[in-house]
Coordinates of C-alpha atoms in Angstrom, one line a residue:
Chain B
M206 CA 27.5 -7.7 -5.5
T207 CA 24.7 -9.1 -6.4
G208 CA 22.5 -6.5 -6.6
Y209 CA 25.2 -5.2 -7.8
L210 CA 25.6 -7.9 -10.1
L211 CA 22.5 -7.7 -11.1
L212 CA 22.2 -4.2 -11.5
L213 CA 23.8 -4.5 -14.6
T214 CA 22.7 -7.6 -16.3
L215 CA 18.9 -6.3 -15.2
G216 CA 19.0 -2.9 -14.0
R217 CA 17.6 -1.0 -17.3
R218 CA 21.0 0.0 -18.9
G219 CA 21.9 -3.5 -18.4
L220 CA 22.1 -6.3 -21.8
V221 CA 18.8 -8.2 -20.7
G222 CA 17.5 -5.6 -18.6
A223 CA 17.0 -3.4 -21.2
W224 CA 16.1 -6.0 -23.6
L225 CA 13.1 -7.0 -21.5
A226 CA 12.2 -3.2 -20.8
D227 CA 12.0 -2.5 -24.9
H228 CA 9.8 -5.7 -26.1
L229 CA 8.1 -6.6 -22.8
G230 CA 7.9 -3.2 -20.8
I231 CA 9.4 -5.1 -18.1
V232 CA 11.4 -3.2 -15.5
F233 CA 12.2 -4.5 -12.3
A234 CA 14.2 -0.7 -10.6
F235 CA 12.6 0.4 -7.9
R236 CA 9.3 -2.2 -7.8
W237 CA 8.5 -4.8 -5.6
T238 CA 8.6 -7.3 -8.4
G239 CA 12.8 -6.4 -8.7
A240 CA 12.5 -7.4 -5.8
A241 CA 11.2 -10.7 -5.3
L242 CA 13.8 -11.0 -8.2
A243 CA 16.7 -10.3 -5.8
C244 CA 15.0 -12.6 -3.1
G245 CA 14.3 -15.2 -5.1
V246 CA 18.1 -15.0 -6.8
M247 CA 19.6 -15.5 -3.0
S248 CA 17.8 -18.0 -2.0
F249 CA 18.0 -20.5 -5.4
P250 CA 21.3 -21.7 -3.9
L251 CA 19.5 -22.5 -0.8
L252 CA 16.2 -24.7 -2.8
C253 CA 18.1 -25.9 -5.5
G254 CA 21.2 -27.0 -3.6
R255 CA 18.6 -29.2 -1.2
S256 CA 16.7 -30.8 -4.4
D257 CA 19.7 -31.5 -5.6
C258 CA 21.3 -33.3 -3.1
R259 CA 17.6 -35.7 -2.4
S260 CA 17.6 -36.4 -5.5
R261 CA 21.0 -37.4 -6.2
P262 CA 21.6 -40.6 -3.3
S263 CA 18.7 -42.4 -6.1
T264 CA 20.3 -42.0 -8.8
G265 CA 21.6 -45.7 -9.3
G266 CA 18.3 -48.9 -9.6
W267 CA 15.5 -45.6 -9.0
S268 CA 15.7 -44.6 -13.3
R269 CA 15.5 -48.0 -14.6
P270 CA 12.1 -47.9 -15.4
G271 CA 13.1 -47.1 -18.6
T272 CA 14.0 -49.7 -20.3
L273 CA 10.6 -51.0 -18.9
G274 CA 8.9 -49.1 -21.2
A275 CA 8.1 -46.0 -19.2
A276 CA 8.6 -41.9 -20.9
P277 CA 11.4 -40.6 -18.9
W278 CA 9.1 -37.2 -18.0
Q279 CA 6.8 -40.3 -16.9
V280 CA 10.0 -41.9 -14.7
F281 CA 10.5 -37.9 -14.1
A282 CA 6.9 -37.3 -12.1
T283 CA 6.4 -40.9 -10.4
I284 CA 9.6 -41.5 -9.1
T285 CA 11.9 -38.9 -9.4
L286 CA 9.6 -35.5 -8.2
P287 CA 8.0 -37.9 -5.0
L288 CA 11.7 -39.5 -4.0
A289 CA 13.6 -35.6 -4.8
L290 CA 9.8 -34.0 -2.4
P291 CA 11.5 -33.8 0.8
G292 CA 14.6 -31.6 -0.3
V293 CA 11.9 -29.7 -2.4
L294 CA 10.4 -28.7 0.7
A295 CA 13.3 -28.5 2.7
G296 CA 13.8 -26.4 0.1
W297 CA 11.4 -23.7 0.7
C298 CA 13.4 -22.8 4.5
S299 CA 15.1 -20.5 1.9
L300 CA 11.6 -18.9 2.3
C301 CA 13.3 -17.3 5.2
E302 CA 16.5 -16.3 3.9
A303 CA 14.0 -14.3 1.2
I304 CA 12.1 -12.9 4.0
G305 CA 15.4 -11.6 5.6
E306 CA 17.3 -10.9 2.7
F307 CA 18.6 -7.5 2.7
G308 CA 22.0 -6.8 0.7
A309 CA 20.8 -7.6 -3.1
T310 CA 17.5 -5.8 -2.4
I311 CA 18.6 -2.8 -0.9
T312 CA 21.5 -1.9 -3.5
F313 CA 18.9 -3.6 -6.7
V314 CA 15.5 -1.2 -5.8
S315 CA 17.2 0.8 -2.8
N316 CA 14.4 1.7 -0.4
I317 CA 11.9 3.3 -0.6
P318 CA 9.2 3.4 2.1
G319 CA 6.2 2.0 1.1
E320 CA 7.3 0.9 -2.7
T321 CA 10.3 -1.7 -2.0
Q322 CA 10.6 -1.0 1.9
T323 CA 10.3 -4.6 2.8
I324 CA 11.4 -5.0 6.7
S325 CA 15.2 -6.0 6.7
S326 CA 16.1 -2.1 4.7
R327 CA 13.3 -1.5 7.4
S328 CA 15.4 -2.0 10.3
I329 CA 18.4 -0.7 9.3
R330 CA 17.1 2.6 10.9
Chain K
M296 CA 26.7 17.5 -5.5
L297 CA 23.5 16.7 -7.5
I298 CA 25.0 13.8 -10.1
A299 CA 23.2 12.8 -13.0
P300 CA 23.9 9.8 -15.8
K301 CA 27.1 11.0 -17.4
D302 CA 24.4 11.2 -20.8
S303 CA 21.9 12.6 -19.6
K304 CA 19.5 15.8 -21.0
I305 CA 19.4 17.8 -17.6
D306 CA 23.0 19.4 -18.1
S307 CA 22.9 21.6 -15.2
V308 CA 20.6 22.9 -12.1
A309 CA 19.6 26.7 -10.8
I310 CA 19.8 25.1 -6.9
G311 CA 18.1 27.9 -4.8
P312 CA 15.8 28.6 -2.4
S313 CA 12.7 28.4 -4.9
F314 CA 14.0 25.2 -5.6
D315 CA 11.1 22.6 -6.5
L316 CA 13.1 19.2 -6.7
A317 CA 9.7 17.6 -6.8
K318 CA 8.0 19.6 -9.8
F319 CA 11.8 18.8 -11.7
I320 CA 12.5 15.2 -10.7
G321 CA 9.0 14.5 -12.4
D322 CA 8.5 10.7 -12.0
G323 CA 12.5 9.3 -11.9
K324 CA 13.6 8.9 -8.4
I325 CA 16.0 10.7 -6.6
A326 CA 19.3 8.1 -5.5
T327 CA 20.9 8.4 -2.1
A328 CA 22.3 7.1 1.0
D329 CA 19.6 6.6 3.8
V330 CA 18.1 10.1 4.8
K331 CA 18.5 8.7 8.9
S332 CA 20.9 7.0 9.3
V333 CA 23.7 7.2 6.4
P334 CA 25.5 10.9 6.9
V335 CA 25.6 12.1 3.1
G336 CA 21.3 11.1 3.4
K337 CA 21.0 13.5 6.2
Y338 CA 23.1 16.3 4.7
A339 CA 20.6 16.0 1.5
K340 CA 17.5 16.1 3.7
A341 CA 18.4 18.7 6.4
A342 CA 19.7 21.2 2.8
L343 CA 16.3 20.2 1.0
E344 CA 14.5 21.0 4.4
K345 CA 16.6 24.4 4.0
L346 CA 15.9 24.8 0.8
G347 CA 11.5 24.0 1.7
A348 CA 12.1 21.4 -0.8
W349 CA 12.1 18.1 0.9
E350 CA 8.4 17.4 2.0
A351 CA 7.3 17.5 -1.8
A352 CA 10.8 15.4 -3.0
E353 CA 10.6 13.0 0.0
P354 CA 8.2 10.0 -2.4
K355 CA 11.2 10.5 -4.8
F356 CA 13.0 9.4 -2.5
A357 CA 15.5 5.8 -3.8
M358 CA 18.0 5.3 -0.1
T359 CA 20.4 3.0 -0.4
E360 CA 23.3 1.6 1.9
N361 CA 26.1 3.8 1.7
V362 CA 26.8 6.1 -1.0
R363 CA 28.9 3.8 -3.8
A364 CA 25.7 2.2 -4.3
A365 CA 23.0 5.6 -5.2
L366 CA 26.4 6.4 -7.3
A367 CA 25.6 2.7 -9.1
L368 CA 21.7 3.7 -9.5
V369 CA 22.7 6.8 -10.8
A370 CA 25.6 5.7 -13.1
R371 CA 23.4 2.8 -14.7
G372 CA 20.9 4.8 -15.1
E373 CA 18.0 3.7 -12.9
A374 CA 17.6 6.7 -11.1
A375 CA 17.4 10.4 -12.6
L376 CA 18.9 12.2 -10.1
G377 CA 21.1 11.8 -7.5
I378 CA 23.0 13.3 -4.0
V379 CA 26.7 12.7 -3.0
Y380 CA 29.6 14.0 -2.2
S381 CA 31.8 15.2 -4.9
T382 CA 34.5 13.5 -4.3
D383 CA 32.8 10.8 -4.9
A384 CA 31.1 12.0 -7.7
K385 CA 34.3 13.0 -9.5
V386 CA 35.6 9.2 -9.7
E387 CA 32.3 7.3 -11.1
P388 CA 33.1 7.7 -14.8
G389 CA 29.1 7.5 -15.3
V390 CA 27.6 9.8 -13.9
K391 CA 28.1 14.0 -14.0
I392 CA 27.7 17.1 -12.2
V393 CA 24.3 19.1 -12.3
G394 CA 24.0 21.2 -9.6
T395 CA 25.9 21.9 -5.9
F396 CA 24.2 22.6 -2.7
P397 CA 24.4 26.1 -1.3
T398 CA 27.3 26.2 1.1
D399 CA 25.1 27.3 3.6
S400 CA 22.0 25.3 2.5
H401 CA 23.3 22.4 4.8
P402 CA 25.7 21.8 8.5
P403 CA 29.4 21.6 7.7
S404 CA 30.6 18.2 7.5
S405 CA 32.2 17.1 10.3
I406 CA 34.2 13.5 11.1
R407 CA 33.8 14.9 14.8
S408 CA 30.2 13.8 16.3
R409 CA 28.5 15.4 18.7
R410 CA 28.3 14.3 22.6
P411 CA 24.0 13.7 23.0
Q412 CA 22.9 16.5 25.7
P413 CA 21.6 14.7 28.6
R414 CA 17.6 15.2 27.8
S415 CA 14.2 14.1 29.0
G416 CA 11.0 14.2 28.0
D417 CA 11.7 13.7 24.6
G418 CA 9.4 11.1 23.1
G419 CA 9.5 9.5 27.0
L420 CA 12.9 8.0 26.6
S421 CA 15.9 10.3 28.5
R422 CA 19.5 9.6 27.9
V423 CA 21.8 8.5 30.9
P424 CA 25.5 8.2 30.6
A425 CA 27.0 4.8 30.8
V426 CA 30.8 4.4 31.0
V427 CA 32.7 1.3 29.1
G428 CA 36.3 0.3 29.1
R429 CA 38.7 -2.2 27.5
Q430 CA 42.0 -2.4 28.0
G431 CA 42.0 1.2 30.2
H432 CA 40.5 3.1 27.3
L433 CA 37.6 4.4 28.9
R434 CA 34.4 5.8 26.2
E435 CA 31.4 7.3 26.7
I436 CA 28.5 5.9 25.5
W437 CA 24.6 7.4 25.9
L438 CA 22.2 4.5 27.0
Q439 CA 18.2 5.7 26.5
V440 CA 16.1 4.6 28.5
P441 CA 12.1 4.1 28.8
D442 CA 11.2 6.6 31.0
Q443 CA 7.6 5.1 32.2
P444 CA 6.8 1.0 31.8
D445 CA 4.4 1.8 28.9
D446 CA 6.5 2.7 26.3
L447 CA 8.0 -0.3 26.3
K448 CA 4.2 -2.2 24.7
N449 CA 4.5 1.1 22.9
M450 CA 7.3 -0.6 20.7
F451 CA 5.2 -3.2 19.8
E452 CA 2.7 -1.3 18.5
L453 CA 3.4 -0.8 14.5
S454 CA 2.5 2.0 12.0
P455 CA 1.0 2.0 8.8
T456 CA 4.5 1.6 7.1
E457 CA 5.7 -1.2 9.3
W458 CA 3.2 -2.6 8.4
T459 CA 3.3 -1.7 4.4
A460 CA 6.9 -3.2 4.9
I461 CA 6.1 -6.3 6.9
L462 CA 3.1 -7.3 4.8
L463 CA 6.2 -6.5 1.1
S464 CA 8.3 -8.6 2.3
L465 CA 6.2 -10.8 2.9
R466 CA 4.4 -11.3 -0.7
V467 CA 8.2 -10.9 -1.9
A468 CA 9.9 -14.1 -0.6
V469 CA 6.4 -15.2 -1.0
I470 CA 5.9 -14.8 -4.6
A471 CA 10.3 -15.4 -5.4
T472 CA 9.8 -18.9 -4.0
L473 CA 6.9 -20.0 -5.5
V474 CA 8.5 -19.0 -9.1
A475 CA 12.3 -20.1 -7.9
T476 CA 10.7 -23.5 -6.6
P477 CA 9.9 -24.9 -10.2
L478 CA 13.0 -23.7 -11.8
G479 CA 15.2 -24.7 -8.9
I480 CA 13.7 -29.0 -9.2
G481 CA 15.0 -28.3 -13.2
V482 CA 18.1 -27.4 -12.0
A483 CA 18.6 -29.9 -9.6
W484 CA 17.6 -32.4 -12.1
L485 CA 19.7 -31.2 -14.7
L486 CA 22.7 -31.0 -11.7
A487 CA 22.0 -34.4 -10.2
R488 CA 20.9 -36.6 -13.2
R489 CA 23.1 -34.8 -16.9
N490 CA 26.4 -34.5 -17.7
F491 CA 26.5 -31.8 -19.6
W492 CA 29.2 -29.2 -21.3
G493 CA 29.7 -26.9 -19.1
K494 CA 28.0 -27.9 -15.8
S495 CA 30.4 -27.1 -13.2
V496 CA 29.9 -23.6 -14.5
V497 CA 26.1 -24.3 -14.4
D498 CA 26.6 -25.2 -10.8
A499 CA 29.5 -22.5 -9.5
L500 CA 27.2 -19.4 -11.0
I501 CA 23.9 -20.6 -9.4
H502 CA 26.1 -21.2 -5.8
L503 CA 27.6 -17.8 -6.3
P504 CA 25.3 -15.8 -4.4
L505 CA 25.8 -17.8 -1.6
V506 CA 29.7 -16.5 -1.2
L507 CA 29.0 -13.3 -2.6
R508 CA 26.8 -12.7 0.3
R509 CA 26.7 -8.4 1.1
S510 CA 24.8 -6.3 -0.9

Protein backbone atom coordinates (compact mmCIF):
# COMPACT_ATOMS: atom_id res chain seq x y z
CA MET A 1 0.00 0.00 0.00
CA THR A 2 2.76 2.43 0.95
CA GLY A 3 4.64 1.44 -2.18
CA TYR A 4 1.58 2.20 -4.26
CA LEU A 5 1.15 5.59 -2.55
CA LEU A 6 4.81 6.33 -3.32
CA LEU A 7 4.14 5.39 -6.93
CA LEU A 8 1.18 7.76 -6.99
CA THR A 9 3.09 10.72 -5.55
CA LEU A 10 6.70 10.18 -6.63
CA GLY A 11 6.23 8.16 -9.80
CA ARG A 12 6.93 9.70 -13.19
CA ARG A 13 3.27 10.74 -13.43
CA GLY A 14 2.88 11.61 -9.74
CA LEU A 15 2.41 15.15 -8.47
CA VAL A 16 5.84 15.46 -6.87
CA GLY A 17 7.55 12.94 -9.14
CA ALA A 18 6.66 14.78 -12.35
CA TRP A 19 8.06 18.04 -10.94
CA LEU A 20 11.27 16.33 -9.81
CA ALA A 21 11.74 14.67 -13.20
CA ASP A 22 11.09 17.89 -15.15
CA HIS A 23 13.08 20.35 -13.03
CA LEU A 24 15.81 18.33 -11.39
CA GLY A 25 15.97 15.26 -13.59
CA ILE A 26 15.43 12.96 -10.64
CA VAL A 27 13.65 9.71 -11.46
CA PHE A 28 13.13 7.08 -8.78
CA ALA A 29 11.40 4.31 -10.70
CA PHE A 30 13.48 1.17 -11.30
CA ARG A 31 16.53 2.73 -9.63
CA TRP A 32 18.22 1.79 -6.37
CA THR A 33 17.61 5.34 -5.14
CA GLY A 34 13.90 4.56 -5.30
CA ALA A 35 14.51 1.47 -3.20
CA ALA A 36 16.37 3.61 -0.66
CA LEU A 37 13.50 6.08 -0.63
CA ALA A 38 10.96 3.33 -0.03
CA CYS A 39 13.10 1.87 2.78
CA GLY A 40 13.53 5.30 4.32
CA VAL A 41 9.81 6.00 4.32
CA MET A 42 8.98 2.59 5.74
CA SER A 43 11.53 2.79 8.56
CA PHE A 44 10.92 6.48 9.30
CA PRO A 45 8.19 5.93 11.93
CA LEU A 46 10.54 3.67 13.88
CA LEU A 47 13.41 6.13 13.74
CA CYS A 48 11.23 9.12 14.44
CA GLY A 49 9.18 7.48 17.16
CA ARG A 50 12.28 6.45 19.10
CA SER A 51 13.85 9.89 18.92
CA ASP A 52 10.52 11.44 19.77
CA CYS A 53 9.75 9.53 22.94
CA ARG A 54 13.32 9.93 24.20
CA SER A 55 13.19 13.69 24.00
CA ARG A 56 9.65 14.04 25.28
CA PRO A 57 10.01 13.35 29.04
CA SER A 58 12.74 15.97 29.34
CA THR A 59 10.42 18.78 28.28
CA GLY A 60 10.15 20.36 31.76
CA GLY A 61 13.10 22.09 33.34
CA TRP A 62 15.65 21.30 30.68
CA SER A 63 14.23 23.80 28.24
CA ARG A 64 14.67 26.66 30.68
CA PRO A 65 18.22 27.64 29.67
CA GLY A 66 16.51 29.75 27.05
CA THR A 67 15.60 32.15 29.86
CA LEU A 68 19.29 32.46 30.72
CA GLY A 69 20.17 33.84 27.31
CA ALA A 70 21.03 30.76 25.27
CA ALA A 71 19.81 30.85 21.68
CA PRO A 72 17.26 28.17 20.75
CA TRP A 73 19.75 26.35 18.52
CA GLN A 74 22.24 26.28 21.42
CA VAL A 75 19.61 24.71 23.65
CA PHE A 76 18.93 22.16 20.94
CA ALA A 77 22.57 21.31 20.28
CA THR A 78 23.82 21.21 23.87
CA ILE A 79 20.84 19.87 25.79
CA THR A 80 18.03 18.43 23.69
CA LEU A 81 20.17 16.48 21.25
CA PRO A 82 22.47 14.83 23.85
CA LEU A 83 19.40 13.89 25.90
CA ALA A 84 17.68 12.43 22.87
CA LEU A 85 20.84 10.68 21.63
CA PRO A 86 20.00 7.26 23.12
CA GLY A 87 16.67 7.48 21.36
CA VAL A 88 18.34 8.39 18.08
CA LEU A 89 20.73 5.44 18.43
CA ALA A 90 17.81 3.16 19.26
CA GLY A 91 16.12 4.54 16.18
CA TRP A 92 19.00 3.19 14.11
CA CYS A 93 17.50 -0.23 14.71
CA SER A 94 15.34 0.91 11.81
CA LEU A 95 18.38 -0.06 9.72
CA CYS A 96 17.32 -3.68 10.16
CA GLU A 97 13.82 -2.78 9.10
CA ALA A 98 15.25 -1.06 6.03
CA ILE A 99 17.32 -4.14 5.11
CA GLY A 100 14.30 -6.39 5.42
CA GLU A 101 11.89 -4.08 3.64
CA PHE A 102 10.12 -5.96 0.88
CA GLY A 103 6.62 -4.82 0.02
CA ALA A 104 7.16 -1.11 -0.59
CA THR A 105 10.40 -1.75 -2.47
CA ILE A 106 9.02 -4.34 -4.87
CA THR A 107 5.91 -2.28 -5.59
CA PHE A 108 7.79 0.99 -6.14
CA VAL A 109 10.90 -0.12 -8.02
CA SER A 110 10.00 -3.79 -8.70
CA ASN A 111 12.60 -6.51 -8.94
CA ILE A 112 15.31 -6.24 -11.59
CA PRO A 113 18.26 -8.59 -10.99
CA GLY A 114 21.44 -6.55 -10.55
CA GLU A 115 19.63 -3.23 -10.40
CA THR A 116 16.86 -3.14 -7.84
CA GLN A 117 16.91 -6.72 -6.61
CA THR A 118 17.50 -6.56 -2.87
CA ILE A 119 18.06 -9.62 -0.74
CA SER A 120 14.45 -9.69 0.37
CA SER A 121 13.05 -9.53 -3.15
CA ARG A 122 15.47 -12.25 -4.21
CA SER A 123 14.33 -14.51 -1.39
CA ILE A 124 10.74 -14.78 -2.62
CA ARG A 125 11.83 -17.21 -5.30
CA MET B 1 -1.60 -9.91 -23.31
CA LEU B 2 0.91 -7.19 -24.01
CA ILE B 3 -0.23 -3.87 -22.57
CA ALA B 4 0.98 -0.27 -22.67
CA PRO B 5 -0.02 2.93 -20.84
CA LYS B 6 -3.26 4.45 -22.20
CA ASP B 7 -1.50 7.45 -23.80
CA SER B 8 1.45 5.47 -25.12
CA LYS B 9 2.59 5.94 -28.72
CA ILE B 10 2.67 2.19 -29.13
CA ASP B 11 -0.65 1.16 -30.63
CA SER B 12 -0.40 -2.37 -31.82
CA VAL B 13 2.34 -4.94 -31.88
CA ALA B 14 2.34 -8.07 -33.98
CA ILE B 15 3.71 -10.84 -31.83
CA GLY B 16 5.15 -13.61 -33.97
CA PRO B 17 8.19 -15.84 -34.29
CA SER B 18 10.49 -13.02 -35.44
CA PHE B 19 9.33 -10.59 -32.75
CA ASP B 20 12.33 -8.93 -31.06
CA LEU B 21 10.93 -7.54 -27.83
CA ALA B 22 14.31 -6.31 -26.56
CA LYS B 23 14.91 -4.13 -29.60
CA PHE B 24 11.31 -2.95 -29.59
CA ILE B 25 11.36 -1.75 -25.99
CA GLY B 26 14.70 0.09 -26.21
CA ASP B 27 15.52 1.74 -22.88
CA GLY B 28 12.11 1.09 -21.36
CA LYS B 29 11.08 -1.65 -19.00
CA ILE B 30 8.56 -4.44 -19.26
CA ALA B 31 6.54 -5.04 -16.10
CA THR B 32 5.25 -8.48 -15.26
CA ALA B 33 4.97 -10.63 -12.18
CA ASP B 34 7.94 -12.68 -11.00
CA VAL B 35 8.89 -15.09 -13.78
CA LYS B 36 9.93 -17.83 -11.38
CA SER B 37 7.16 -17.88 -8.82
CA VAL B 38 4.02 -16.16 -10.14
CA PRO B 39 1.93 -17.91 -12.85
CA VAL B 40 1.54 -14.92 -15.18
CA GLY B 41 5.30 -14.33 -15.08
CA LYS B 42 5.95 -18.00 -15.82
CA TYR B 43 3.64 -17.88 -18.84
CA ALA B 44 5.28 -14.69 -20.07
CA LYS B 45 8.69 -16.30 -19.88
CA ALA B 46 7.51 -19.54 -21.50
CA ALA B 47 5.85 -17.65 -24.35
CA LEU B 48 8.90 -15.48 -25.01
CA GLU B 49 11.18 -18.49 -24.86
CA LYS B 50 9.07 -20.20 -27.47
CA LEU B 51 9.25 -17.09 -29.67
CA GLY B 52 12.99 -16.92 -29.12
CA ALA B 53 12.82 -13.43 -27.63
CA TRP B 54 13.40 -14.22 -23.96
CA GLU B 55 17.17 -14.17 -23.72
CA ALA B 56 17.59 -10.70 -25.17
CA ALA B 57 14.60 -9.27 -23.32
CA GLU B 58 15.42 -10.70 -19.88
CA PRO B 59 17.38 -7.69 -18.55
CA LYS B 60 14.49 -5.39 -19.52
CA PHE B 61 12.09 -7.13 -17.19
CA ALA B 62 10.90 -5.48 -13.99
CA MET B 63 9.36 -8.20 -11.89
CA THR B 64 6.68 -7.49 -9.33
CA GLU B 65 5.08 -9.39 -6.49
CA ASN B 66 1.78 -9.94 -8.30
CA VAL B 67 -0.02 -9.08 -11.49
CA ARG B 68 -1.83 -6.07 -9.96
CA ALA B 69 1.48 -4.38 -9.12
CA ALA B 70 2.70 -4.91 -12.70
CA LEU B 71 -0.55 -3.40 -13.94
CA ALA B 72 -0.07 -0.38 -11.66
CA LEU B 73 3.49 0.21 -12.97
CA VAL B 74 2.20 0.33 -16.54
CA ALA B 75 -0.86 2.42 -15.70
CA ARG B 76 1.37 5.01 -13.96
CA GLY B 77 3.63 5.16 -17.02
CA GLU B 78 6.71 3.81 -15.24
CA ALA B 79 7.01 0.77 -17.47
CA ALA B 80 6.63 1.13 -21.23
CA LEU B 81 5.03 -2.28 -21.62
CA GLY B 82 3.57 -4.96 -19.41
CA ILE B 83 2.55 -8.58 -19.74
CA VAL B 84 -0.63 -9.48 -17.87
CA TYR B 85 -3.79 -11.54 -18.30
CA SER B 86 -6.45 -10.08 -20.60
CA THR B 87 -8.97 -10.03 -17.72
CA ASP B 88 -6.64 -7.81 -15.67
CA ALA B 89 -5.92 -5.54 -18.62
CA LYS B 90 -9.63 -4.91 -19.15
CA VAL B 91 -10.38 -3.73 -15.61
CA GLU B 92 -7.56 -1.15 -15.45
CA PRO B 93 -8.59 2.05 -17.27
CA GLY B 94 -5.01 3.37 -17.41
CA VAL B 95 -3.77 0.73 -19.83
CA LYS B 96 -4.55 -0.49 -23.33
CA ILE B 97 -3.96 -3.83 -24.95
CA VAL B 98 -1.38 -3.52 -27.74
CA GLY B 99 -0.68 -7.14 -28.52
CA THR B 100 -1.85 -10.65 -27.93
CA PHE B 101 0.41 -13.64 -27.60
CA PRO B 102 -0.48 -16.41 -30.05
CA THR B 103 -2.31 -19.17 -28.21
CA ASP B 104 0.27 -21.75 -29.22
CA SER B 105 3.11 -19.69 -27.73
CA HIS B 106 2.32 -20.48 -24.12
CA PRO B 107 1.14 -23.55 -22.23
CA PRO B 108 -2.62 -23.46 -21.53
CA SER B 109 -3.31 -21.79 -18.22
CA SER B 110 -4.69 -24.26 -15.77
CA ILE B 111 -5.47 -24.12 -12.11
CA ARG B 112 -4.66 -27.81 -11.71
CA SER B 113 -1.07 -28.25 -10.73
CA ARG B 114 0.78 -31.24 -11.96
CA ARG B 115 2.21 -33.60 -9.44
CA PRO B 116 5.98 -33.65 -9.75
CA GLN B 117 7.33 -37.01 -10.87
CA PRO B 118 9.83 -38.68 -8.59
CA ARG B 119 13.21 -38.39 -10.17
CA SER B 120 16.79 -38.20 -9.11
CA GLY B 121 19.94 -36.65 -10.42
CA ASP B 122 18.19 -33.32 -10.87
CA GLY B 123 20.77 -30.91 -9.55
CA GLY B 124 21.64 -33.38 -6.84
CA LEU B 125 18.12 -33.34 -5.47
CA SER B 126 15.68 -36.18 -5.41
CA ARG B 127 12.02 -35.84 -4.65
CA VAL B 128 10.45 -38.06 -2.05
CA PRO B 129 6.75 -38.23 -1.35
CA ALA B 130 5.51 -37.28 2.07
CA VAL B 131 1.97 -37.51 3.33
CA VAL B 132 0.60 -35.04 5.82
CA GLY B 133 -2.90 -35.08 7.17
CA ARG B 134 -5.07 -32.92 9.34
CA GLN B 135 -8.59 -33.62 10.49
CA GLY B 136 -8.85 -36.67 8.33
CA HIS B 137 -7.89 -34.86 5.13
CA LEU B 138 -4.88 -36.42 3.56
CA ARG B 139 -2.70 -34.36 1.31
CA GLU B 140 0.27 -35.47 -0.62
CA ILE B 141 3.26 -33.19 -0.79
CA TRP B 142 6.69 -33.72 -2.22
CA LEU B 143 9.82 -32.91 -0.36
CA GLN B 144 13.18 -32.24 -1.95
CA VAL B 145 16.07 -33.78 -0.13
CA PRO B 146 19.72 -33.45 -1.04
CA ASP B 147 21.30 -36.62 -2.47
CA GLN B 148 24.63 -36.05 -0.82
CA PRO B 149 25.72 -34.12 2.25
CA ASP B 150 27.94 -31.98 -0.01
CA ASP B 151 24.84 -30.26 -1.32
CA LEU B 152 24.17 -28.79 2.09
CA LYS B 153 27.57 -27.14 1.97
CA ASN B 154 26.78 -25.68 -1.45
CA MET B 155 23.77 -23.98 0.09
CA PHE B 156 26.06 -21.44 1.72
CA GLU B 157 27.98 -20.59 -1.42
CA LEU B 158 26.50 -17.47 -2.95
CA SER B 159 26.29 -16.65 -6.62
CA PRO B 160 27.36 -13.22 -7.96
CA THR B 161 23.75 -12.08 -8.30
CA GLU B 162 23.09 -13.02 -4.71
CA TRP B 163 26.09 -10.99 -3.61
CA THR B 164 24.85 -8.04 -5.68
CA ALA B 165 21.48 -8.34 -3.98
CA ILE B 166 23.02 -8.44 -0.50
CA LEU B 167 25.30 -5.46 -1.18
CA LEU B 168 22.41 -3.52 -2.69
CA SER B 169 20.26 -4.25 0.37
CA LEU B 170 23.00 -2.98 2.67
CA ARG B 171 23.67 0.12 0.58
CA VAL B 172 19.99 0.95 0.30
CA ALA B 173 19.41 0.47 4.03
CA VAL B 174 22.46 2.47 5.16
CA ILE B 175 21.72 5.40 2.83
CA ALA B 176 18.05 5.37 3.81
CA THR B 177 18.91 5.45 7.51
CA LEU B 178 21.58 8.14 7.16
CA VAL B 179 19.28 10.42 5.19
CA ALA B 180 16.35 9.74 7.51
CA THR B 181 18.28 10.46 10.72
CA PRO B 182 18.52 14.28 10.56
CA LEU B 183 14.98 14.40 9.16
CA GLY B 184 13.77 12.11 11.92
CA ILE B 185 15.44 14.19 14.63
CA GLY B 186 13.87 17.33 13.20
CA VAL B 187 10.38 15.90 12.98
CA ALA B 188 10.68 14.23 16.39
CA TRP B 189 11.71 17.58 17.90
CA LEU B 190 8.76 19.32 16.26
CA LEU B 191 6.33 16.70 17.51
CA ALA B 192 7.76 16.62 21.03
CA ARG B 193 8.31 20.31 21.66
CA ARG B 194 6.06 22.35 19.44
CA ASN B 195 2.37 22.72 19.10
CA PHE B 196 1.17 23.65 15.66
CA TRP B 197 -1.94 23.41 13.57
CA GLY B 198 -2.28 19.96 12.02
CA LYS B 199 0.20 18.34 14.38
CA SER B 200 -1.90 15.20 14.77
CA VAL B 201 -2.23 14.95 11.00
CA VAL B 202 1.56 15.04 10.59
CA ASP B 203 1.88 12.51 13.40
CA ALA B 204 -0.60 10.20 11.70
CA LEU B 205 1.06 10.56 8.28
CA ILE B 206 4.44 9.64 9.71
CA HIS B 207 3.11 6.56 11.43
CA LEU B 208 1.07 5.48 8.41
CA PRO B 209 3.76 3.13 7.04
CA LEU B 210 3.65 1.23 10.33
CA VAL B 211 0.08 0.12 9.73
CA LEU B 212 0.24 -0.17 5.94
CA ARG B 213 2.89 -2.81 5.92
CA ARG B 214 2.35 -5.01 2.91
CA SER B 215 3.10 -3.93 -0.66
